[in-house]
């Protein structure tokens, strides 16, 4: 707990006790016939204590809410969301039919921001690392998601209002309860506050039983009706469907894009010249039937994911480019710090890897690249932290996981998950499909090793299984050591056994003559292994929402009578890079504006031309609210001014060079400071609204 908050909570508890004692003293004096003078003095002392308590209360409230108190945060969010919806950045889907929770449409500026973010993602990751981009279907057959574990385990814990049946996410109710108590109940003791904070810190780590018992212990009821709640139970988040008209082929809308990459591993490895490491990437829609979507774009039922699967030798997770990010220093929140109630701290990435806080260099490399990606988009680096998963929060097979969390008006939100998933996914699909998803390392010199060798007898298998021979051979070869030894034992003792061939979706009878399984000393020329995968997974909608909040501010109009909204998007993400305005309605200026507009089109700069008679100040204000970084104003036939959105500074350029200057600053070849020092300045009241 924050030191000042702790001290203030203690002071509050002491003051409350003193008040009660003084209250009792006054009552006692009245009943025991004390003099009026004595009683007045005691009442004065009581009032003094009340004033002191009120003052501590105010300080505590300020310490809890910080400078951006929760009320301020909500008002701020309202201002941002109103602007976003009014200017069609995004809007609830199917609005004329009263919408559907958790589904949103992006309007024109929102689409442009999203496509800029995705273009930069491709540049920063796919291009930089020569990743192999793929595009797989959203509809996925059940077998794939059974192999990945989603059919069984892709669940959230849900509780139901026992009378109305309304569903809630169990962890969300507990989180809301703890936050509300901490923020609004100033009378709780420092010990109780510490306990609630601890529950919040380990919330993702709690089992169904632990969540259920906390809900009972705190007396949490259904938020709207106050009815009792059921025990928490798992709800699968996937949307189920069936593929084809017969209804016999179950499928799901994919909950992530990663599985499309894993099932293509064999072909992608071949495409990459049978070399590791390599990464595949995919951008696409993911679908999750969230229990109670809220928080706008942050928790939706259909969203865009951008995912990278970086395949690496499990015995060598060093990264050749790690030194390029090792000196970055940013907020990291290791598991131990969370468990002991501390806050995130700045750690140089090189140190985090060398001290083993981050499991390996490749994972560290991606953490560093994600940091650069988010901050270059415009995420405030002081409101970005990398939080390590707690032990139970992490899947059992994972070696290490970190979430890039961004602080917005809803608190700290996971926007990118970066996980070392070990060899789990490729193993799972190898086993289920019978197709080995493995890599090879060629040895410079052959090595002698004892091996369990599975040799299918293709002639006998061909006679028995005809056209299915290949599938049976592949399934036999894909057996792991334990399965192969079991088969060896059964064939030796019984002569035959039933064997499930996944690709045939049935069992076949394997006889002793069809396969030999033996331990042999072999000379090996290569090592065959299942690669590990390191997966950065980006929720694009969440990143965009946080970017909207981090970019939004208000400034007073020139007359000082209203507040004007501005998005300070960097040119990289701004939905429109530039506007072109004739200063006044005048045919010559309009023609010059059209010439500049054509040059901007040829230079590939998205822009908007506005020849309405509205005052120039109003036109600036309208585009500031869309986050347009530059405005060219034509006020002569030979030259024009260029205004920068945040400083409102203006330079004067020749008409012919206007498009080039804007292109240079939007593409990052020159900064605004560069052009500010290279061109004459223009000052006029019209830069303001
Ligand atoms: P996960 O596979 O659960 O780690 O999710 C990967 C990323 O997807 C997260 O880091 C989030 O940014 C994003 N995400 C997950 N669930 C949702 C959702 N319901 N709405 C929007 N984004 C989501």
PDB file of C-alpha atoms in Angstrom, residues 288-457:
ATOM      1  CA  UNK A 288     -15.094 -14.693 -27.997  1.00  0.00           C
ATOM      2  CA  UNK A 289     -18.575 -14.895 -26.520  1.00  0.00           C
ATOM      3  CA  UNK A 290     -17.661 -12.702 -23.531  1.00  0.00           C
ATOM      4  CA  UNK A 291     -19.944 -13.221 -20.518  1.00  0.00           C
ATOM      5  CA  UNK A 292     -20.743  -9.585 -19.806  1.00  0.00           C
ATOM      6  CA  UNK A 293     -18.943  -7.279 -22.244  1.00  0.00           C
ATOM      7  CA  UNK A 294     -18.407  -3.765 -20.919  1.00  0.00           C
ATOM      8  CA  UNK A 295     -15.696  -1.148 -21.189  1.00  0.00           C
ATOM      9  CA  UNK A 296     -16.397  -0.306 -24.861  1.00  0.00           C
ATOM     10  CA  UNK A 297     -13.706  -1.438 -27.279  1.00  0.00           C
ATOM     11  CA  UNK A 298     -11.744  -3.129 -24.486  1.00  0.00           C
ATOM     12  CA  UNK A 299     -13.936  -6.196 -24.115  1.00  0.00           C
ATOM     13  CA  UNK A 300     -15.809  -7.124 -27.253  1.00  0.00           C
ATOM     14  CA  UNK A 301     -17.137 -10.305 -28.821  1.00  0.00           C
ATOM     15  CA  UNK A 302     -15.386  -9.916 -32.169  1.00  0.00           C
ATOM     16  CA  UNK A 303     -12.013  -8.193 -32.485  1.00  0.00           C
ATOM     17  CA  UNK A 304      -8.883  -7.937 -34.580  1.00  0.00           C
ATOM     18  CA  UNK A 305      -5.850  -9.849 -33.360  1.00  0.00           C
ATOM     19  CA  UNK A 306      -2.355  -9.523 -34.778  1.00  0.00           C
ATOM     20  CA  UNK A 307      -0.294 -12.519 -33.753  1.00  0.00           C
ATOM     21  CA  UNK A 308       3.276 -13.657 -34.176  1.00  0.00           C
ATOM     22  CA  UNK A 309       4.460 -17.217 -33.659  1.00  0.00           C
ATOM     23  CA  UNK A 310       8.246 -17.224 -33.467  1.00  0.00           C
ATOM     24  CA  UNK A 311       9.586 -20.804 -33.719  1.00  0.00           C
ATOM     25  CA  UNK A 312      12.878 -21.424 -31.999  1.00  0.00           C
ATOM     26  CA  UNK A 313      15.133 -24.308 -30.931  1.00  0.00           C
ATOM     27  CA  UNK A 314      14.223 -25.020 -27.253  1.00  0.00           C
ATOM     28  CA  UNK A 315      17.920 -25.551 -26.529  1.00  0.00           C
ATOM     29  CA  UNK A 316      18.929 -22.158 -27.876  1.00  0.00           C
ATOM     30  CA  UNK A 317      16.682 -19.199 -27.179  1.00  0.00           C
ATOM     31  CA  UNK A 318      19.393 -16.569 -27.656  1.00  0.00           C
ATOM     32  CA  UNK A 319      18.457 -13.781 -30.084  1.00  0.00           C
ATOM     33  CA  UNK A 320      21.024 -12.274 -32.458  1.00  0.00           C
ATOM     34  CA  UNK A 321      19.412  -8.816 -32.250  1.00  0.00           C
ATOM     35  CA  UNK A 322      18.872  -8.737 -28.477  1.00  0.00           C
ATOM     36  CA  UNK A 323      21.654  -6.166 -28.050  1.00  0.00           C
ATOM     37  CA  UNK A 324      19.521  -3.692 -30.059  1.00  0.00           C
ATOM     38  CA  UNK A 325      16.922  -3.594 -27.263  1.00  0.00           C
ATOM     39  CA  UNK A 326      19.036  -4.510 -24.197  1.00  0.00           C
ATOM     40  CA  UNK A 327      19.522  -0.882 -23.143  1.00  0.00           C
ATOM     41  CA  UNK A 328      15.833  -0.024 -23.130  1.00  0.00           C
ATOM     42  CA  UNK A 329      14.556   0.719 -19.653  1.00  0.00           C
ATOM     43  CA  UNK A 330      10.870   0.751 -18.826  1.00  0.00           C
ATOM     44  CA  UNK A 331       8.307  -0.246 -16.198  1.00  0.00           C
ATOM     45  CA  UNK A 332       8.396  -3.961 -15.449  1.00  0.00           C
ATOM     46  CA  UNK A 333       6.261  -5.755 -12.886  1.00  0.00           C
ATOM     47  CA  UNK A 334       7.823  -9.126 -12.052  1.00  0.00           C
ATOM     48  CA  UNK A 335       5.788 -11.819 -10.301  1.00  0.00           C
ATOM     49  CA  UNK A 336       7.601 -11.397  -6.969  1.00  0.00           C
ATOM     50  CA  UNK A 337       6.892  -7.654  -6.837  1.00  0.00           C
ATOM     51  CA  UNK A 338       3.192  -8.296  -7.401  1.00  0.00           C
ATOM     52  CA  UNK A 339       2.989 -10.974  -4.718  1.00  0.00           C
ATOM     53  CA  UNK A 340       4.713  -8.753  -2.169  1.00  0.00           C
ATOM     54  CA  UNK A 341       2.415  -5.809  -2.881  1.00  0.00           C
ATOM     55  CA  UNK A 342       5.084  -3.577  -4.456  1.00  0.00           C
ATOM     56  CA  UNK A 343       4.571  -1.603  -7.624  1.00  0.00           C
ATOM     57  CA  UNK A 344       6.160  -1.856 -11.066  1.00  0.00           C
ATOM     58  CA  UNK A 345       9.686  -0.463 -11.400  1.00  0.00           C
ATOM     59  CA  UNK A 346      12.036   0.566 -14.175  1.00  0.00           C
ATOM     60  CA  UNK A 347      14.453  -2.236 -15.043  1.00  0.00           C
ATOM     61  CA  UNK A 348      16.877  -2.222 -17.980  1.00  0.00           C
ATOM     62  CA  UNK A 349      15.780  -5.055 -20.284  1.00  0.00           C
ATOM     63  CA  UNK A 350      19.340  -6.464 -20.515  1.00  0.00           C
ATOM     64  CA  UNK A 351      19.418  -6.751 -16.723  1.00  0.00           C
ATOM     65  CA  UNK A 352      15.956  -8.370 -16.598  1.00  0.00           C
ATOM     66  CA  UNK A 353      17.173 -11.117 -18.941  1.00  0.00           C
ATOM     67  CA  UNK A 354      20.629 -11.580 -17.381  1.00  0.00           C
ATOM     68  CA  UNK A 355      19.108 -11.847 -13.869  1.00  0.00           C
ATOM     69  CA  UNK A 356      16.600 -14.437 -15.145  1.00  0.00           C
ATOM     70  CA  UNK A 357      13.574 -12.227 -14.399  1.00  0.00           C
ATOM     71  CA  UNK A 358      12.668 -12.676 -18.077  1.00  0.00           C
ATOM     72  CA  UNK A 359      13.170 -16.332 -19.051  1.00  0.00           C
ATOM     73  CA  UNK A 360      15.224 -15.931 -22.230  1.00  0.00           C
ATOM     74  CA  UNK A 361      16.646 -13.486 -24.781  1.00  0.00           C
ATOM     75  CA  UNK A 362      14.080 -14.142 -27.504  1.00  0.00           C
ATOM     76  CA  UNK A 363      11.210 -13.415 -25.122  1.00  0.00           C
ATOM     77  CA  UNK A 364      13.133 -10.317 -23.954  1.00  0.00           C
ATOM     78  CA  UNK A 365      13.724  -9.227 -27.548  1.00  0.00           C
ATOM     79  CA  UNK A 366      10.006  -9.276 -28.291  1.00  0.00           C
ATOM     80  CA  UNK A 367       9.190  -7.430 -25.043  1.00  0.00           C
ATOM     81  CA  UNK A 368      11.583  -4.698 -26.191  1.00  0.00           C
ATOM     82  CA  UNK A 369      10.147  -4.582 -29.719  1.00  0.00           C
ATOM     83  CA  UNK A 370       6.600  -4.386 -28.339  1.00  0.00           C
ATOM     84  CA  UNK A 371       7.667  -1.448 -26.127  1.00  0.00           C
ATOM     85  CA  UNK A 372       9.094   0.378 -29.155  1.00  0.00           C
ATOM     86  CA  UNK A 373       6.008  -0.375 -31.248  1.00  0.00           C
ATOM     87  CA  UNK A 374       3.539   0.930 -28.669  1.00  0.00           C
ATOM     88  CA  UNK A 375       5.470   4.068 -27.733  1.00  0.00           C
ATOM     89  CA  UNK A 376       6.074   5.007 -31.374  1.00  0.00           C
ATOM     90  CA  UNK A 377       2.336   4.760 -31.969  1.00  0.00           C
ATOM     91  CA  UNK A 378       1.832   7.372 -29.253  1.00  0.00           C
ATOM     92  CA  UNK A 379       1.255   5.298 -26.096  1.00  0.00           C
ATOM     93  CA  UNK A 380       2.572   7.236 -23.086  1.00  0.00           C
ATOM     94  CA  UNK A 381       5.614   5.345 -21.778  1.00  0.00           C
ATOM     95  CA  UNK A 382       4.739   6.294 -18.186  1.00  0.00           C
ATOM     96  CA  UNK A 383       1.405   4.534 -18.548  1.00  0.00           C
ATOM     97  CA  UNK A 384       2.818   1.345 -20.064  1.00  0.00           C
ATOM     98  CA  UNK A 385       4.165  -1.558 -18.031  1.00  0.00           C
ATOM     99  CA  UNK A 386       5.105  -5.176 -18.643  1.00  0.00           C
ATOM    100  CA  UNK A 387       3.516  -7.446 -16.057  1.00  0.00           C
ATOM    101  CA  UNK A 388       4.653 -11.019 -15.574  1.00  0.00           C
ATOM    102  CA  UNK A 389       1.958 -13.673 -15.187  1.00  0.00           C
ATOM    103  CA  UNK A 390       1.516 -15.164 -11.736  1.00  0.00           C
ATOM    104  CA  UNK A 391       2.204 -18.885 -11.394  1.00  0.00           C
ATOM    105  CA  UNK A 392      -1.427 -20.102 -11.702  1.00  0.00           C
ATOM    106  CA  UNK A 393      -2.362 -17.480 -14.248  1.00  0.00           C
ATOM    107  CA  UNK A 394       0.134 -18.990 -16.678  1.00  0.00           C
ATOM    108  CA  UNK A 395      -0.742 -22.155 -18.608  1.00  0.00           C
ATOM    109  CA  UNK A 396       1.076 -25.175 -17.115  1.00  0.00           C
ATOM    110  CA  UNK A 397       3.189 -25.698 -20.242  1.00  0.00           C
ATOM    111  CA  UNK A 398       4.305 -22.059 -20.577  1.00  0.00           C
ATOM    112  CA  UNK A 399       7.899 -21.165 -19.691  1.00  0.00           C
ATOM    113  CA  UNK A 400       7.171 -17.480 -19.016  1.00  0.00           C
ATOM    114  CA  UNK A 401       4.510 -14.877 -19.923  1.00  0.00           C
ATOM    115  CA  UNK A 402       4.423 -11.088 -19.810  1.00  0.00           C
ATOM    116  CA  UNK A 403       1.531  -8.777 -20.647  1.00  0.00           C
ATOM    117  CA  UNK A 404       2.031  -5.291 -22.015  1.00  0.00           C
ATOM    118  CA  UNK A 405      -0.504  -3.394 -19.912  1.00  0.00           C
ATOM    119  CA  UNK A 406      -1.575   0.147 -20.687  1.00  0.00           C
ATOM    120  CA  UNK A 407      -3.171   2.396 -18.103  1.00  0.00           C
ATOM    121  CA  UNK A 408      -6.345   4.081 -19.250  1.00  0.00           C
ATOM    122  CA  UNK A 409      -9.461   5.410 -17.532  1.00  0.00           C
ATOM    123  CA  UNK A 410     -10.489   1.792 -16.805  1.00  0.00           C
ATOM    124  CA  UNK A 411      -7.182   1.055 -15.028  1.00  0.00           C
ATOM    125  CA  UNK A 412      -4.342  -1.169 -16.281  1.00  0.00           C
ATOM    126  CA  UNK A 413      -5.456  -3.147 -19.327  1.00  0.00           C
ATOM    127  CA  UNK A 414      -3.716  -6.101 -20.973  1.00  0.00           C
ATOM    128  CA  UNK A 415      -3.182  -5.094 -24.598  1.00  0.00           C
ATOM    129  CA  UNK A 416      -0.439  -7.464 -25.755  1.00  0.00           C
ATOM    130  CA  UNK A 417       0.324 -10.919 -24.353  1.00  0.00           C
ATOM    131  CA  UNK A 418       3.897 -12.132 -24.873  1.00  0.00           C
ATOM    132  CA  UNK A 419       4.306 -15.801 -23.981  1.00  0.00           C
ATOM    133  CA  UNK A 420       6.913 -18.508 -24.293  1.00  0.00           C
ATOM    134  CA  UNK A 421       4.502 -21.409 -24.922  1.00  0.00           C
ATOM    135  CA  UNK A 422       7.308 -24.003 -25.116  1.00  0.00           C
ATOM    136  CA  UNK A 423       6.576 -26.863 -27.561  1.00  0.00           C
ATOM    137  CA  UNK A 424       3.003 -27.350 -26.376  1.00  0.00           C
ATOM    138  CA  UNK A 425       1.042 -26.351 -29.494  1.00  0.00           C
ATOM    139  CA  UNK A 426       3.133 -28.208 -32.063  1.00  0.00           C
ATOM    140  CA  UNK A 427       3.203 -31.298 -29.838  1.00  0.00           C
ATOM    141  CA  UNK A 428      -0.560 -31.192 -29.408  1.00  0.00           C
ATOM    142  CA  UNK A 429      -1.234 -30.929 -33.155  1.00  0.00           C
ATOM    143  CA  UNK A 430       1.387 -33.596 -33.981  1.00  0.00           C
ATOM    144  CA  UNK A 431      -0.301 -35.957 -31.618  1.00  0.00           C
ATOM    145  CA  UNK A 432      -3.835 -35.282 -32.767  1.00  0.00           C
ATOM    146  CA  UNK A 433      -3.162 -35.118 -36.499  1.00  0.00           C
ATOM    147  CA  UNK A 434      -0.512 -37.812 -36.649  1.00  0.00           C
ATOM    148  CA  UNK A 435       1.632 -35.462 -38.740  1.00  0.00           C
ATOM    149  CA  UNK A 436       5.018 -34.788 -37.134  1.00  0.00           C
ATOM    150  CA  UNK A 437       5.474 -31.038 -36.666  1.00  0.00           C
ATOM    151  CA  UNK A 438       9.183 -31.064 -36.020  1.00  0.00           C
ATOM    152  CA  UNK A 439      12.458 -29.448 -37.060  1.00  0.00           C
ATOM    153  CA  UNK A 440      15.884 -30.927 -37.694  1.00  0.00           C
ATOM    154  CA  UNK A 441      19.360 -29.828 -36.740  1.00  0.00           C
ATOM    155  CA  UNK A 442      22.104 -31.344 -38.923  1.00  0.00           C
ATOM    156  CA  UNK A 443      25.249 -32.351 -36.958  1.00  0.00           C
ATOM    157  CA  UNK A 444      28.679 -31.462 -38.350  1.00  0.00           C
ATOM    158  CA  UNK A 445      29.821 -35.004 -37.337  1.00  0.00           C
ATOM    159  CA  UNK A 446      27.472 -38.022 -36.925  1.00  0.00           C
ATOM    160  CA  UNK A 447      26.747 -38.918 -33.255  1.00  0.00           C
ATOM    161  CA  UNK A 448      26.059 -42.329 -31.714  1.00  0.00           C
ATOM    162  CA  UNK A 449      22.844 -42.449 -29.667  1.00  0.00           C
ATOM    163  CA  UNK A 450      20.589 -45.137 -28.244  1.00  0.00           C
ATOM    164  CA  UNK A 451      17.160 -44.745 -29.797  1.00  0.00           C
ATOM    165  CA  UNK A 452      13.772 -46.282 -29.854  1.00  0.00           C
ATOM    166  CA  UNK A 453      13.240 -46.990 -33.535  1.00  0.00           C
ATOM    167  CA  UNK A 454       9.748 -47.384 -34.983  1.00  0.00           C
ATOM    168  CA  UNK A 455       9.896 -49.078 -38.384  1.00  0.00           C
ATOM    169  CA  UNK A 456       6.499 -49.583 -40.021  1.00  0.00           C
ATOM    170  CA  UNK A 457       6.536 -52.561 -42.445  1.00  0.00           C
TER     171      UNK A 457
END
